[in-house]
Coordinates of C-alpha atoms in Angstrom, one line a residue:
Q1140 CA 12.3 15.0 0.3
V1141 CA 10.7 11.7 -0.8
Q1142 CA 8.1 11.6 -3.5
L1143 CA 5.7 8.6 -3.8
V1144 CA 3.7 8.1 -6.9
E1145 CA 0.9 5.5 -7.0
S1146 CA -0.5 3.9 -10.2
G1147 CA -2.6 0.9 -11.1
G1148 CA -6.0 1.9 -9.7
G1149 CA -9.2 1.6 -11.6
L1150 CA -12.6 0.0 -11.9
V1151 CA -12.9 -3.8 -11.4
Q1152 CA -15.8 -6.2 -10.8
A1153 CA -16.2 -8.0 -7.5
G1154 CA -14.0 -11.1 -7.5
G1155 CA -11.4 -9.5 -9.8
S1156 CA -7.8 -8.4 -9.2
L1157 CA -5.7 -5.3 -9.4
R1158 CA -2.1 -4.6 -8.8
L1159 CA -1.1 -1.2 -7.4
S1160 CA 2.4 0.2 -7.8
C1161 CA 4.2 2.9 -5.9
A1162 CA 7.4 4.4 -7.3
A1163 CA 9.6 6.2 -4.8
S1164 CA 12.2 8.9 -5.4
G1165 CA 15.5 9.0 -3.6
R1166 CA 18.4 6.7 -2.8
T1167 CA 17.3 5.4 0.6
F1168 CA 14.2 3.4 -0.5
S1169 CA 15.8 0.1 0.5
L1170 CA 16.5 1.2 4.1
Y1171 CA 12.9 1.8 5.2
A1172 CA 9.6 -0.1 5.5
M1173 CA 6.8 0.8 3.1
G1174 CA 3.1 0.5 3.4
W1175 CA -0.4 0.9 1.9
F1176 CA -3.4 2.6 3.4
R1177 CA -6.9 3.3 2.1
Q1178 CA -9.7 5.7 2.7
A1179 CA -13.3 5.2 1.7
P1180 CA -15.7 8.2 1.5
G1181 CA -16.8 9.3 4.9
K1182 CA -14.4 7.0 6.7
E1183 CA -11.0 7.3 8.3
R1184 CA -7.9 6.3 6.6
E1185 CA -7.1 2.7 7.5
F1186 CA -4.0 0.5 7.4
V1187 CA -3.9 -2.1 4.6
A1188 CA -0.4 -3.6 4.5
A1189 CA 3.3 -3.0 5.4
I1190 CA 6.6 -4.6 4.4
S1191 CA 10.0 -4.3 6.0
S1192 CA 13.0 -2.9 4.2
S1193 CA 14.3 -6.4 3.5
S1194 CA 10.9 -7.9 2.7
S1195 CA 11.3 -10.4 5.5
T1196 CA 8.3 -9.1 7.5
T1197 CA 4.8 -8.2 6.2
S1198 CA 1.7 -7.2 8.1
Y1199 CA -2.0 -7.1 7.2
P1200 CA -5.3 -6.4 8.9
D1201 CA -7.8 -9.3 9.0
S1202 CA -10.0 -7.5 6.5
V1203 CA -7.5 -8.1 3.6
K1204 CA -5.3 -11.0 4.9
G1205 CA -5.2 -13.8 2.4
R1206 CA -6.5 -11.6 -0.4
F1207 CA -3.9 -8.8 -0.6
T1208 CA -0.1 -9.2 -0.9
I1209 CA 2.5 -6.5 -0.5
S1210 CA 5.9 -6.8 -2.1
R1211 CA 8.8 -4.6 -3.0
D1212 CA 11.6 -4.4 -5.5
N1213 CA 14.4 -2.4 -4.0
A1214 CA 16.3 -2.3 -7.3
K1215 CA 13.4 -0.4 -8.8
N1216 CA 12.4 1.7 -5.8
T1217 CA 8.9 0.3 -6.1
V1218 CA 6.4 -1.3 -3.7
Y1219 CA 3.4 -3.2 -5.0
L1220 CA 0.0 -4.3 -3.6
Q1221 CA -1.5 -7.3 -5.3
M1222 CA -5.3 -7.3 -4.6
N1223 CA -7.2 -10.5 -5.3
S1224 CA -10.8 -11.5 -4.7
L1225 CA -11.8 -7.8 -4.5
K1226 CA -15.0 -6.9 -2.8
P1227 CA -17.2 -3.7 -3.1
E1228 CA -16.1 -2.8 0.4
D1229 CA -12.5 -2.5 -0.9
T1230 CA -13.5 0.6 -2.8
A1231 CA -11.4 3.5 -1.6
V1232 CA -8.5 5.7 -2.5
Y1233 CA -5.3 3.8 -1.8
Y1234 CA -2.2 5.6 -0.5
C1235 CA 1.4 4.5 -0.5
A1236 CA 3.4 5.4 2.5
K1237 CA 7.0 5.4 3.7
Y1238 CA 8.0 4.7 7.3
P1239 CA 11.0 6.1 9.2
T1240 CA 11.8 2.6 10.4
T1241 CA 13.0 -0.6 8.9
V1242 CA 10.0 -2.6 10.1
A1243 CA 6.4 -1.4 10.4
F1244 CA 3.1 -2.7 11.6
S1245 CA -0.5 -1.5 11.8
G1246 CA 0.2 1.0 14.6
S1247 CA 3.3 2.5 13.0
S1248 CA 3.2 6.1 11.7
P1249 CA 4.5 6.8 8.2
N1250 CA 6.4 10.0 7.5
Y1251 CA 5.7 10.3 3.8
W1252 CA 2.5 9.8 1.7
G1253 CA 1.7 9.5 -1.9
Q1254 CA -1.2 11.3 -3.6
G1255 CA -3.4 8.3 -3.8
T1256 CA -5.1 6.2 -6.5
Q1257 CA -8.7 5.3 -6.8
V1258 CA -9.9 1.7 -6.6
T1259 CA -13.5 1.0 -7.3
V1260 CA -15.0 -2.5 -7.1
S1261 CA -18.4 -2.9 -8.6
S1262 CA -20.9 -5.6 -7.4

């Protein structure tokens, strides 16, 4: 069983930055792709970013491309999401996810989820 624990959420003004972290349990973290999703009130959960097991491949939707950066530290079993130039529409609960594959993209399905961390961007 894998446990994913997010941290780093909070309240920030538009134009500001936040860095989310996700700590994973287990000894197989480095073997699998990781990702971030978000869900705003009344909306479906949406893909935000993914990174391959070796960090060689990343994927983002157009809505965050150029503003968000996903990275990982396999020695620390941790994946990060650096969010810059935040907008009010980025307000959501952000979820960390683990994939059952070494590479993942927007259409890939995770097999583990974290509990989420709230990000609120004020205008």
